[in-house]
C-alpha cells in the first residue's frame, strides 16, 4: 500500500546521482513525499524534486554534455577568471609551473594555475557562477522564478497537498547549523539557500548573508541578524539531516520545521561509501592523474569528517533495530564527491548510470524490507 514519507537526503557531491534511481522506484510504487530536507547535493535533488522534476527528467539532465562532449557538471569546477593584470600574470606563471607536472593536459594546467590563485586570494578554487546559471535555468524550465523566496515557493510546493522543503547550511561565523525554510528564513531566495547548502569550503566561495534576506528565526519571536555571516556547505555540521525529522522538538509549534498536516514515515537516503555499487567493481577504478590535488584531498577529508555529529544524534532517536526500516543505504563505494567528470556510461563500469542503478537497487531492497 502506498505510503507518505518525510525524506532526508544526505550530502555527497556527484554521488547524489543515485537519488534519481531511488526516487524512480519510490514514485513508481505510488509512494509520495511530504517533507524534504537535504544537505549539499541532497539539497539540490530535494529542490529539483520539489520543483516538479521527474526521475526521467533528472536522468536526462545527468546525460547532458557541453559543446565539447564533456559531462555537463564539469562546468561546476571551472575556475574563476583572474581579475586585473597582476593576478593574470601570476596565474600565467602558475600555469607554466603546472605544465611541468606529469600527466596534466594543457587545459588542466591552465585551470590549475587559476584555481591555485583563487584558493590563495579568494579562499575558493572554483567559480560558483556555472552552478547558479544551471540552477536558474532549471527553475525557469519549471515556471519557478529564479529569484523566488522560500516564503513564495512554499505555496507553490503545497498546491498538491501539505509539503515542506528545508535545506541545511553551516554558518561558520556564528558556528551554527542552519535549517533554511519558509519558517526560519522566509525572505531568503531559494537559489541562495541551495547555493549555501552545496558550498564545499575551499572549492566554492562562502556565501555572505545579505541584510535583505532578513533574520534567522529560531522560533516565533526569537530572531538573529546574520548580516555579514559567511555560510558554507551544510555537510560541515549535518551531512545526513535525518535527525531533524526524528527529534520531536523540531516539528513542534516552536520548532525549526514546525508542524505539518497529515502523517508520514521518516526515510533517510544515505549515500554509503561502505556499500558497493552493484555495477562497479572496486578494482576497476581508473587512475585520477588529471585531478586537482588540493580539490581531491579536500573531497576525501570532507567525506571522512562529515557524519560524526549526525551519527551521535541518530543513536539517541533511532534504535539500532529500527534503522533498516528508516535508512535506505545506497552504495557509493569507489566514488569521490567531486568526480564531476564522470560519464553517463563507461566500459569500466564507473559511471553516473551505475550510481543511478545503485539507487534503484537500494530502494527496491528497502521497500521489500518494509513489506
mmCIF file of C-alpha atoms in Angstrom:
data_model
loop_
_atom_site.group_PDB
_atom_site.id
_atom_site.type_symbol
_atom_site.label_atom_id
_atom_site.label_comp_id
_atom_site.label_asym_id
_atom_site.label_seq_id
_atom_site.Cartn_x
_atom_site.Cartn_y
_atom_site.Cartn_z
ATOM 1 C CA UNK A 1 0.000 0.000 0.000
ATOM 2 C CA UNK A 2 1.441 3.419 -0.939
ATOM 3 C CA UNK A 3 2.908 5.467 1.901
ATOM 4 C CA UNK A 4 3.722 9.129 2.515
ATOM 5 C CA UNK A 5 7.344 9.783 3.512
ATOM 6 C CA UNK A 6 9.327 12.594 5.090
ATOM 7 C CA UNK A 7 12.680 12.207 3.332
ATOM 8 C CA UNK A 8 16.178 13.277 4.370
ATOM 9 C CA UNK A 9 18.754 13.486 1.565
ATOM 10 C CA UNK A 10 22.417 13.063 2.539
ATOM 11 C CA UNK A 11 25.185 15.166 1.034
ATOM 12 C CA UNK A 12 27.819 13.570 -1.177
ATOM 13 C CA UNK A 13 28.587 15.586 -4.305
ATOM 14 C CA UNK A 14 28.244 13.756 -7.615
ATOM 15 C CA UNK A 15 27.299 10.581 -5.728
ATOM 16 C CA UNK A 16 23.864 12.159 -5.358
ATOM 17 C CA UNK A 17 23.062 10.904 -8.865
ATOM 18 C CA UNK A 18 21.996 7.740 -7.033
ATOM 19 C CA UNK A 19 18.990 9.641 -5.638
ATOM 20 C CA UNK A 20 17.457 9.567 -9.123
ATOM 21 C CA UNK A 21 17.237 5.786 -9.139
ATOM 22 C CA UNK A 22 15.920 5.681 -5.582
ATOM 23 C CA UNK A 23 13.192 8.235 -6.320
ATOM 24 C CA UNK A 24 12.255 6.439 -9.536
ATOM 25 C CA UNK A 25 11.481 3.230 -7.642
ATOM 26 C CA UNK A 26 9.754 5.061 -4.792
ATOM 27 C CA UNK A 27 7.423 7.015 -7.070
ATOM 28 C CA UNK A 28 6.764 4.074 -9.397
ATOM 29 C CA UNK A 29 5.409 2.166 -6.397
ATOM 30 C CA UNK A 30 2.966 5.009 -5.727
ATOM 31 C CA UNK A 31 4.689 6.470 -2.662
ATOM 32 C CA UNK A 32 4.786 10.243 -2.145
ATOM 33 C CA UNK A 33 6.777 12.837 -0.182
ATOM 34 C CA UNK A 34 5.593 15.340 2.394
ATOM 35 C CA UNK A 35 8.728 16.905 3.907
ATOM 36 C CA UNK A 36 12.010 17.089 2.046
ATOM 37 C CA UNK A 37 15.179 18.029 3.922
ATOM 38 C CA UNK A 38 18.536 17.935 2.174
ATOM 39 C CA UNK A 39 22.174 18.831 2.577
ATOM 40 C CA UNK A 40 24.551 19.803 -0.254
ATOM 41 C CA UNK A 41 23.768 17.600 -3.275
ATOM 42 C CA UNK A 42 20.808 16.363 -1.247
ATOM 43 C CA UNK A 43 19.566 19.956 -1.210
ATOM 44 C CA UNK A 44 19.914 20.117 -5.000
ATOM 45 C CA UNK A 45 17.925 16.943 -5.661
ATOM 46 C CA UNK A 46 15.329 17.722 -2.985
ATOM 47 C CA UNK A 47 14.810 21.134 -4.598
ATOM 48 C CA UNK A 48 14.588 19.759 -8.138
ATOM 49 C CA UNK A 49 12.048 17.187 -6.953
ATOM 50 C CA UNK A 50 10.081 19.924 -5.181
ATOM 51 C CA UNK A 51 10.093 21.996 -8.397
ATOM 52 C CA UNK A 52 8.426 19.116 -10.233
ATOM 53 C CA UNK A 53 11.303 17.349 -11.957
ATOM 54 C CA UNK A 54 10.581 13.673 -12.537
ATOM 55 C CA UNK A 55 13.263 10.982 -12.224
ATOM 56 C CA UNK A 56 13.165 10.634 -16.030
ATOM 57 C CA UNK A 57 13.887 14.354 -16.438
ATOM 58 C CA UNK A 58 16.678 14.156 -13.859
ATOM 59 C CA UNK A 59 18.160 11.215 -15.780
ATOM 60 C CA UNK A 60 18.131 13.302 -18.968
ATOM 61 C CA UNK A 61 19.973 16.047 -17.106
ATOM 62 C CA UNK A 62 22.644 13.606 -15.907
ATOM 63 C CA UNK A 63 23.272 12.604 -19.524
ATOM 64 C CA UNK A 64 23.797 16.149 -20.816
ATOM 65 C CA UNK A 65 27.202 17.189 -22.131
ATOM 66 C CA UNK A 66 28.782 20.500 -23.104
ATOM 67 C CA UNK A 67 29.736 21.622 -26.600
ATOM 68 C CA UNK A 68 32.947 19.587 -26.388
ATOM 69 C CA UNK A 69 31.161 16.409 -25.345
ATOM 70 C CA UNK A 70 32.288 16.515 -21.712
ATOM 71 C CA UNK A 71 29.917 15.821 -18.795
ATOM 72 C CA UNK A 72 27.871 18.946 -18.108
ATOM 73 C CA UNK A 73 28.726 19.042 -14.413
ATOM 74 C CA UNK A 74 32.436 19.552 -15.090
ATOM 75 C CA UNK A 75 31.499 23.206 -15.547
ATOM 76 C CA UNK A 76 30.818 23.411 -11.789
ATOM 77 C CA UNK A 77 34.575 23.044 -11.200
ATOM 78 C CA UNK A 78 35.536 25.803 -13.611
ATOM 79 C CA UNK A 79 37.969 28.341 -12.153
ATOM 80 C CA UNK A 80 37.021 31.973 -11.669
ATOM 81 C CA UNK A 81 38.580 34.396 -14.138
ATOM 82 C CA UNK A 82 41.544 36.215 -12.588
ATOM 83 C CA UNK A 83 40.867 39.926 -12.194
ATOM 84 C CA UNK A 84 43.434 42.568 -13.044
ATOM 85 C CA UNK A 85 46.802 42.351 -14.821
ATOM 86 C CA UNK A 86 48.767 41.345 -11.706
ATOM 87 C CA UNK A 87 46.604 38.345 -10.918
ATOM 88 C CA UNK A 88 46.562 37.424 -14.583
ATOM 89 C CA UNK A 89 50.350 37.408 -14.671
ATOM 90 C CA UNK A 90 50.562 35.306 -11.511
ATOM 91 C CA UNK A 91 48.041 32.846 -12.929
ATOM 92 C CA UNK A 92 50.120 32.584 -16.108
ATOM 93 C CA UNK A 93 53.243 31.833 -14.078
ATOM 94 C CA UNK A 94 51.429 29.164 -12.096
ATOM 95 C CA UNK A 95 50.160 27.670 -15.329
ATOM 96 C CA UNK A 96 53.694 27.379 -16.684
ATOM 97 C CA UNK A 97 54.819 25.725 -13.458
ATOM 98 C CA UNK A 98 51.882 23.319 -13.563
ATOM 99 C CA UNK A 99 52.728 22.464 -17.157
ATOM 100 C CA UNK A 100 55.885 20.768 -15.936
ATOM 101 C CA UNK A 101 53.870 18.273 -13.880
ATOM 102 C CA UNK A 102 53.407 14.842 -15.473
ATOM 103 C CA UNK A 103 50.004 13.659 -16.766
ATOM 104 C CA UNK A 104 48.455 17.126 -16.833
ATOM 105 C CA UNK A 105 46.805 18.263 -20.054
ATOM 106 C CA UNK A 106 47.289 21.852 -21.246
ATOM 107 C CA UNK A 107 43.712 22.679 -20.228
ATOM 108 C CA UNK A 108 44.167 21.237 -16.749
ATOM 109 C CA UNK A 109 47.485 23.013 -16.204
ATOM 110 C CA UNK A 110 45.807 26.304 -17.120
ATOM 111 C CA UNK A 111 42.939 25.594 -14.719
ATOM 112 C CA UNK A 112 45.381 24.535 -12.020
ATOM 113 C CA UNK A 113 47.116 27.903 -12.177
ATOM 114 C CA UNK A 114 43.902 29.903 -11.945
ATOM 115 C CA UNK A 115 42.392 27.646 -9.260
ATOM 116 C CA UNK A 116 45.513 27.893 -7.132
ATOM 117 C CA UNK A 117 45.338 31.674 -7.389
ATOM 118 C CA UNK A 118 41.662 31.674 -6.431
ATOM 119 C CA UNK A 119 42.347 29.402 -3.480
ATOM 120 C CA UNK A 120 45.104 31.670 -2.189
ATOM 121 C CA UNK A 121 43.418 35.050 -2.659
ATOM 122 C CA UNK A 122 39.688 34.226 -2.546
ATOM 123 C CA UNK A 123 39.598 31.081 -0.410
ATOM 124 C CA UNK A 124 37.975 29.063 -3.207
ATOM 125 C CA UNK A 125 39.385 27.237 -6.206
ATOM 126 C CA UNK A 126 36.275 27.408 -8.395
ATOM 127 C CA UNK A 127 33.612 29.858 -9.512
ATOM 128 C CA UNK A 128 30.013 29.289 -8.426
ATOM 129 C CA UNK A 129 28.584 31.115 -11.458
ATOM 130 C CA UNK A 130 28.153 28.000 -13.648
ATOM 131 C CA UNK A 131 26.117 26.364 -10.892
ATOM 132 C CA UNK A 132 23.996 29.475 -10.387
ATOM 133 C CA UNK A 133 23.314 29.681 -14.134
ATOM 134 C CA UNK A 134 22.413 25.991 -14.318
ATOM 135 C CA UNK A 135 20.022 26.107 -11.345
ATOM 136 C CA UNK A 136 18.354 29.318 -12.549
ATOM 137 C CA UNK A 137 17.676 27.633 -15.904
ATOM 138 C CA UNK A 138 16.228 24.583 -14.135
ATOM 139 C CA UNK A 139 13.867 26.843 -12.181
ATOM 140 C CA UNK A 140 12.736 28.712 -15.288
ATOM 141 C CA UNK A 141 12.061 25.451 -17.146
ATOM 142 C CA UNK A 142 9.501 24.550 -14.469
ATOM 143 C CA UNK A 143 7.948 28.007 -14.274
ATOM 144 C CA UNK A 144 9.642 28.866 -10.969
ATOM 145 C CA UNK A 145 11.019 32.432 -10.869
ATOM 146 C CA UNK A 146 14.820 32.270 -10.349
ATOM 147 C CA UNK A 147 14.559 34.899 -7.592
ATOM 148 C CA UNK A 148 11.686 33.170 -5.750
ATOM 149 C CA UNK A 149 11.965 33.344 -1.953
ATOM 150 C CA UNK A 150 11.395 30.416 0.370
ATOM 151 C CA UNK A 151 8.149 32.055 1.552
ATOM 152 C CA UNK A 152 6.843 32.411 -2.014
ATOM 153 C CA UNK A 153 7.986 28.933 -3.050
ATOM 154 C CA UNK A 154 6.167 27.268 -0.149
ATOM 155 C CA UNK A 155 2.600 27.746 -1.523
ATOM 156 C CA UNK A 156 3.782 26.537 -4.933
ATOM 157 C CA UNK A 157 5.053 23.357 -3.294
ATOM 158 C CA UNK A 158 1.806 22.941 -1.351
ATOM 159 C CA UNK A 159 -0.530 23.058 -4.354
ATOM 160 C CA UNK A 160 -0.883 19.253 -4.322
ATOM 161 C CA UNK A 161 -1.072 18.900 -0.534
ATOM 162 C CA UNK A 162 0.866 19.632 2.668
ATOM 163 C CA UNK A 163 4.602 19.717 1.958
ATOM 164 C CA UNK A 164 7.797 21.425 3.055
ATOM 165 C CA UNK A 165 11.312 21.941 1.697
ATOM 166 C CA UNK A 166 14.174 22.540 4.137
ATOM 167 C CA UNK A 167 17.820 22.970 3.164
ATOM 168 C CA UNK A 168 20.742 22.617 5.561
ATOM 169 C CA UNK A 169 23.676 25.054 5.629
ATOM 170 C CA UNK A 170 26.526 25.889 8.011
ATOM 171 C CA UNK A 171 27.038 29.406 9.403
ATOM 172 C CA UNK A 172 30.784 29.405 10.038
ATOM 173 C CA UNK A 173 30.684 32.927 11.519
ATOM 174 C CA UNK A 174 28.063 32.023 14.103
ATOM 175 C CA UNK A 175 29.261 28.384 14.327
ATOM 176 C CA UNK A 176 25.719 27.132 13.830
ATOM 177 C CA UNK A 177 23.765 24.683 11.706
ATOM 178 C CA UNK A 178 21.020 26.490 9.766
ATOM 179 C CA UNK A 179 17.734 24.956 8.632
ATOM 180 C CA UNK A 180 16.516 27.110 5.756
ATOM 181 C CA UNK A 181 12.791 27.053 5.009
ATOM 182 C CA UNK A 182 9.686 29.254 4.862
ATOM 183 C CA UNK A 183 9.547 29.496 8.677
ATOM 184 C CA UNK A 184 13.153 30.303 9.526
ATOM 185 C CA UNK A 185 14.222 32.406 6.510
ATOM 186 C CA UNK A 186 11.137 33.454 4.524
ATOM 187 C CA UNK A 187 12.902 36.270 2.636
ATOM 188 C CA UNK A 188 15.868 34.147 1.533
ATOM 189 C CA UNK A 189 15.870 33.335 -2.217
ATOM 190 C CA UNK A 190 15.594 29.601 -2.863
ATOM 191 C CA UNK A 191 18.585 29.730 -5.198
ATOM 192 C CA UNK A 192 20.753 31.242 -2.458
ATOM 193 C CA UNK A 193 19.595 28.589 0.016
ATOM 194 C CA UNK A 194 20.641 25.805 -2.359
ATOM 195 C CA UNK A 195 23.917 27.570 -3.142
ATOM 196 C CA UNK A 196 24.728 27.872 0.557
ATOM 197 C CA UNK A 197 23.964 24.225 1.215
ATOM 198 C CA UNK A 198 26.243 22.912 -1.572
ATOM 199 C CA UNK A 199 29.181 25.294 -0.947
ATOM 200 C CA UNK A 200 32.065 22.921 -0.185
ATOM 201 C CA UNK A 201 34.742 25.019 1.588
ATOM 202 C CA UNK A 202 37.838 25.829 -0.494
ATOM 203 C CA UNK A 203 36.071 24.584 -3.644
ATOM 204 C CA UNK A 204 33.357 27.263 -3.949
ATOM 205 C CA UNK A 205 33.215 30.653 -2.195
ATOM 206 C CA UNK A 206 31.350 31.052 1.073
ATOM 207 C CA UNK A 207 28.070 32.982 0.710
ATOM 208 C CA UNK A 208 27.864 36.210 2.696
ATOM 209 C CA UNK A 209 24.433 36.751 4.235
ATOM 210 C CA UNK A 210 22.737 39.924 2.988
ATOM 211 C CA UNK A 211 20.586 42.207 5.119
ATOM 212 C CA UNK A 212 17.791 41.957 2.524
ATOM 213 C CA UNK A 213 17.432 38.257 3.328
ATOM 214 C CA UNK A 214 16.170 39.096 6.798
ATOM 215 C CA UNK A 215 16.969 37.471 10.142
ATOM 216 C CA UNK A 216 17.124 33.792 11.025
ATOM 217 C CA UNK A 217 14.037 32.819 13.055
ATOM 218 C CA UNK A 218 14.863 30.116 15.576
ATOM 219 C CA UNK A 219 11.307 30.112 16.946
ATOM 220 C CA UNK A 220 8.401 32.566 16.990
ATOM 221 C CA UNK A 221 9.688 35.852 18.401
ATOM 222 C CA UNK A 222 13.333 34.720 18.561
ATOM 223 C CA UNK A 223 15.448 36.014 15.677
ATOM 224 C CA UNK A 224 19.132 36.542 14.893
ATOM 225 C CA UNK A 225 20.632 39.023 12.437
ATOM 226 C CA UNK A 226 23.055 37.076 10.215
ATOM 227 C CA UNK A 227 24.078 40.029 8.050
ATOM 228 C CA UNK A 228 27.706 39.593 7.031
ATOM 229 C CA UNK A 229 27.903 35.998 8.273
ATOM 230 C CA UNK A 230 29.662 33.507 5.995
ATOM 231 C CA UNK A 231 27.661 30.396 5.143
ATOM 232 C CA UNK A 232 29.012 27.189 3.563
ATOM 233 C CA UNK A 233 28.102 23.582 2.858
ATOM 234 C CA UNK A 234 25.623 22.212 5.385
ATOM 235 C CA UNK A 235 27.538 18.944 5.481
ATOM 236 C CA UNK A 236 30.082 20.628 7.691
ATOM 237 C CA UNK A 237 27.601 20.383 10.590
ATOM 238 C CA UNK A 238 24.862 17.994 9.410
ATOM 239 C CA UNK A 239 25.505 15.956 6.276
ATOM 240 C CA UNK A 240 22.696 13.457 6.895
ATOM 241 C CA UNK A 241 19.857 15.535 8.388
ATOM 242 C CA UNK A 242 17.526 12.650 9.229
ATOM 243 C CA UNK A 243 17.797 13.550 12.906
ATOM 244 C CA UNK A 244 15.739 16.695 12.347
ATOM 245 C CA UNK A 245 12.827 14.507 11.238
ATOM 246 C CA UNK A 246 13.204 12.161 14.193
ATOM 247 C CA UNK A 247 13.765 14.609 17.057
ATOM 248 C CA UNK A 248 10.260 15.711 18.177
ATOM 249 C CA UNK A 249 11.131 19.288 19.159
ATOM 250 C CA UNK A 250 11.892 20.288 15.558
ATOM 251 C CA UNK A 251 8.363 19.501 14.346
ATOM 252 C CA UNK A 252 6.526 21.181 17.218
ATOM 253 C CA UNK A 253 4.925 24.640 17.037
ATOM 254 C CA UNK A 254 8.121 26.370 18.126
ATOM 255 C CA UNK A 255 10.411 24.065 16.112
ATOM 256 C CA UNK A 256 12.595 24.906 13.124
ATOM 257 C CA UNK A 257 10.462 22.694 10.866
ATOM 258 C CA UNK A 258 7.145 23.218 12.607
ATOM 259 C CA UNK A 259 4.022 21.054 12.397
ATOM 260 C CA UNK A 260 2.640 19.873 9.074
ATOM 261 C CA UNK A 261 -0.799 18.446 8.354
ATOM 262 C CA UNK A 262 -1.077 14.715 7.855
ATOM 263 C CA UNK A 263 1.187 11.853 8.853
ATOM 264 C CA UNK A 264 4.318 10.483 7.212
ATOM 265 C CA UNK A 265 7.029 7.899 7.763
ATOM 266 C CA UNK A 266 10.642 9.088 8.088
ATOM 267 C CA UNK A 267 13.040 7.891 5.396
ATOM 268 C CA UNK A 268 16.742 8.649 5.137
ATOM 269 C CA UNK A 269 18.521 8.313 1.781
ATOM 270 C CA UNK A 270 22.080 7.551 2.889
ATOM 271 C CA UNK A 271 24.872 7.635 0.298
ATOM 272 C CA UNK A 272 27.121 4.973 1.795
ATOM 273 C CA UNK A 273 30.799 4.602 0.938
ATOM 274 C CA UNK A 274 30.781 1.384 2.967
ATOM 275 C CA UNK A 275 28.435 -0.302 0.481
ATOM 276 C CA UNK A 276 29.318 -1.340 -3.084
ATOM 277 C CA UNK A 277 27.832 -0.073 -6.318
ATOM 278 C CA UNK A 278 26.329 -3.196 -7.951
ATOM 279 C CA UNK A 279 27.563 -2.353 -11.472
ATOM 280 C CA UNK A 280 31.077 -1.327 -10.437
ATOM 281 C CA UNK A 281 33.935 -3.431 -9.098
ATOM 282 C CA UNK A 282 36.402 -1.536 -6.931
ATOM 283 C CA UNK A 283 39.483 -2.956 -8.664
ATOM 284 C CA UNK A 284 38.293 -1.493 -11.983
ATOM 285 C CA UNK A 285 38.827 2.031 -10.747
ATOM 286 C CA UNK A 286 40.927 4.064 -13.131
ATOM 287 C CA UNK A 287 43.715 6.446 -12.002
ATOM 288 C CA UNK A 288 42.819 10.076 -11.378
ATOM 289 C CA UNK A 289 46.040 11.710 -12.573
ATOM 290 C CA UNK A 290 44.231 14.670 -14.065
ATOM 291 C CA UNK A 291 42.517 15.690 -10.812
ATOM 292 C CA UNK A 292 43.426 18.905 -8.990
ATOM 293 C CA UNK A 293 45.273 17.574 -5.893
ATOM 294 C CA UNK A 294 44.010 20.171 -3.400
ATOM 295 C CA UNK A 295 40.408 19.659 -4.505
ATOM 296 C CA UNK A 296 40.696 15.882 -4.403
ATOM 297 C CA UNK A 297 42.305 15.938 -0.967
ATOM 298 C CA UNK A 298 39.639 18.325 0.259
ATOM 299 C CA UNK A 299 36.942 15.993 -1.045
ATOM 300 C CA UNK A 300 38.390 12.988 0.776
ATOM 301 C CA UNK A 301 38.883 14.876 4.041
ATOM 302 C CA UNK A 302 35.385 16.321 3.823
ATOM 303 C CA UNK A 303 33.867 12.870 3.278
ATOM 304 C CA UNK A 304 35.790 11.468 6.244
ATOM 305 C CA UNK A 305 34.667 14.150 8.714
ATOM 306 C CA UNK A 306 31.058 14.782 7.792
ATOM 307 C CA UNK A 307 28.886 12.234 9.550
ATOM 308 C CA UNK A 308 30.246 12.095 13.103
ATOM 309 C CA UNK A 309 27.783 14.557 14.648
ATOM 310 C CA UNK A 310 24.764 13.131 12.839
ATOM 311 C CA UNK A 311 25.646 9.567 13.864
ATOM 312 C CA UNK A 312 25.735 10.525 17.533
ATOM 313 C CA UNK A 313 22.379 12.295 17.310
ATOM 314 C CA UNK A 314 20.726 9.467 15.401
ATOM 315 C CA UNK A 315 21.682 6.972 18.101
ATOM 316 C CA UNK A 316 19.534 8.965 20.514
ATOM 317 C CA UNK A 317 16.392 8.881 18.346
ATOM 318 C CA UNK A 318 16.755 5.800 16.137
ATOM 319 C CA UNK A 319 17.112 2.420 17.855
ATOM 320 C CA UNK A 320 19.535 0.098 16.081
ATOM 321 C CA UNK A 321 16.761 -2.407 15.440
ATOM 322 C CA UNK A 322 14.698 0.251 13.627
ATOM 323 C CA UNK A 323 17.492 1.614 11.429
ATOM 324 C CA UNK A 324 16.899 -0.785 8.478
ATOM 325 C CA UNK A 325 13.253 0.353 8.405
ATOM 326 C CA UNK A 326 14.152 4.043 8.254
ATOM 327 C CA UNK A 327 17.509 4.285 6.454
ATOM 328 C CA UNK A 328 17.900 3.287 2.800
ATOM 329 C CA UNK A 329 21.633 2.652 2.333
ATOM 330 C CA UNK A 330 22.721 3.410 -1.240
ATOM 331 C CA UNK A 331 26.111 2.014 -2.214
ATOM 332 C CA UNK A 332 28.635 4.596 -3.498
ATOM 333 C CA UNK A 333 31.946 2.853 -2.726
ATOM 334 C CA UNK A 334 34.732 3.869 -5.097
ATOM 335 C CA UNK A 335 33.313 7.300 -5.943
ATOM 336 C CA UNK A 336 34.533 10.715 -4.765
ATOM 337 C CA UNK A 337 32.205 13.639 -4.119
ATOM 338 C CA UNK A 338 33.922 15.863 -6.700
ATOM 339 C CA UNK A 339 34.157 13.339 -9.553
ATOM 340 C CA UNK A 340 32.205 15.703 -11.790
ATOM 341 C CA UNK A 341 33.915 14.342 -14.896
ATOM 342 C CA UNK A 342 32.078 11.019 -14.637
ATOM 343 C CA UNK A 343 30.468 9.995 -17.951
ATOM 344 C CA UNK A 344 26.925 8.693 -18.146
ATOM 345 C CA UNK A 345 28.236 5.295 -19.270
ATOM 346 C CA UNK A 346 31.691 3.735 -19.169
ATOM 347 C CA UNK A 347 33.249 0.434 -20.218
ATOM 348 C CA UNK A 348 34.989 0.449 -16.837
ATOM 349 C CA UNK A 349 31.628 0.465 -15.058
ATOM 350 C CA UNK A 350 32.378 3.609 -13.067
ATOM 351 C CA UNK A 351 29.705 6.000 -14.294
ATOM 352 C CA UNK A 352 26.652 8.070 -13.429
ATOM 353 C CA UNK A 353 24.448 5.295 -14.813
ATOM 354 C CA UNK A 354 25.967 2.857 -12.324
ATOM 355 C CA UNK A 355 25.145 5.275 -9.480
ATOM 356 C CA UNK A 356 21.538 5.624 -10.656
ATOM 357 C CA UNK A 357 21.248 1.835 -10.813
ATOM 358 C CA UNK A 358 22.681 1.624 -7.288
ATOM 359 C CA UNK A 359 19.874 3.902 -6.099
ATOM 360 C CA UNK A 360 17.276 1.718 -7.815
ATOM 361 C CA UNK A 361 18.727 -1.431 -6.268
ATOM 362 C CA UNK A 362 18.899 0.072 -2.775
ATOM 363 C CA UNK A 363 15.334 1.408 -2.801
ATOM 364 C CA UNK A 364 13.961 -1.856 -4.184
ATOM 365 C CA UNK A 365 15.579 -3.751 -1.326
ATOM 366 C CA UNK A 366 14.476 -1.159 1.228
ATOM 367 C CA UNK A 367 10.815 -1.301 0.213
ATOM 368 C CA UNK A 368 10.957 -5.085 0.283
ATOM 369 C CA UNK A 369 12.086 -4.908 3.932
ATOM 370 C CA UNK A 370 9.170 -2.641 4.725
ATOM 371 C CA UNK A 371 6.769 -5.122 3.146
#
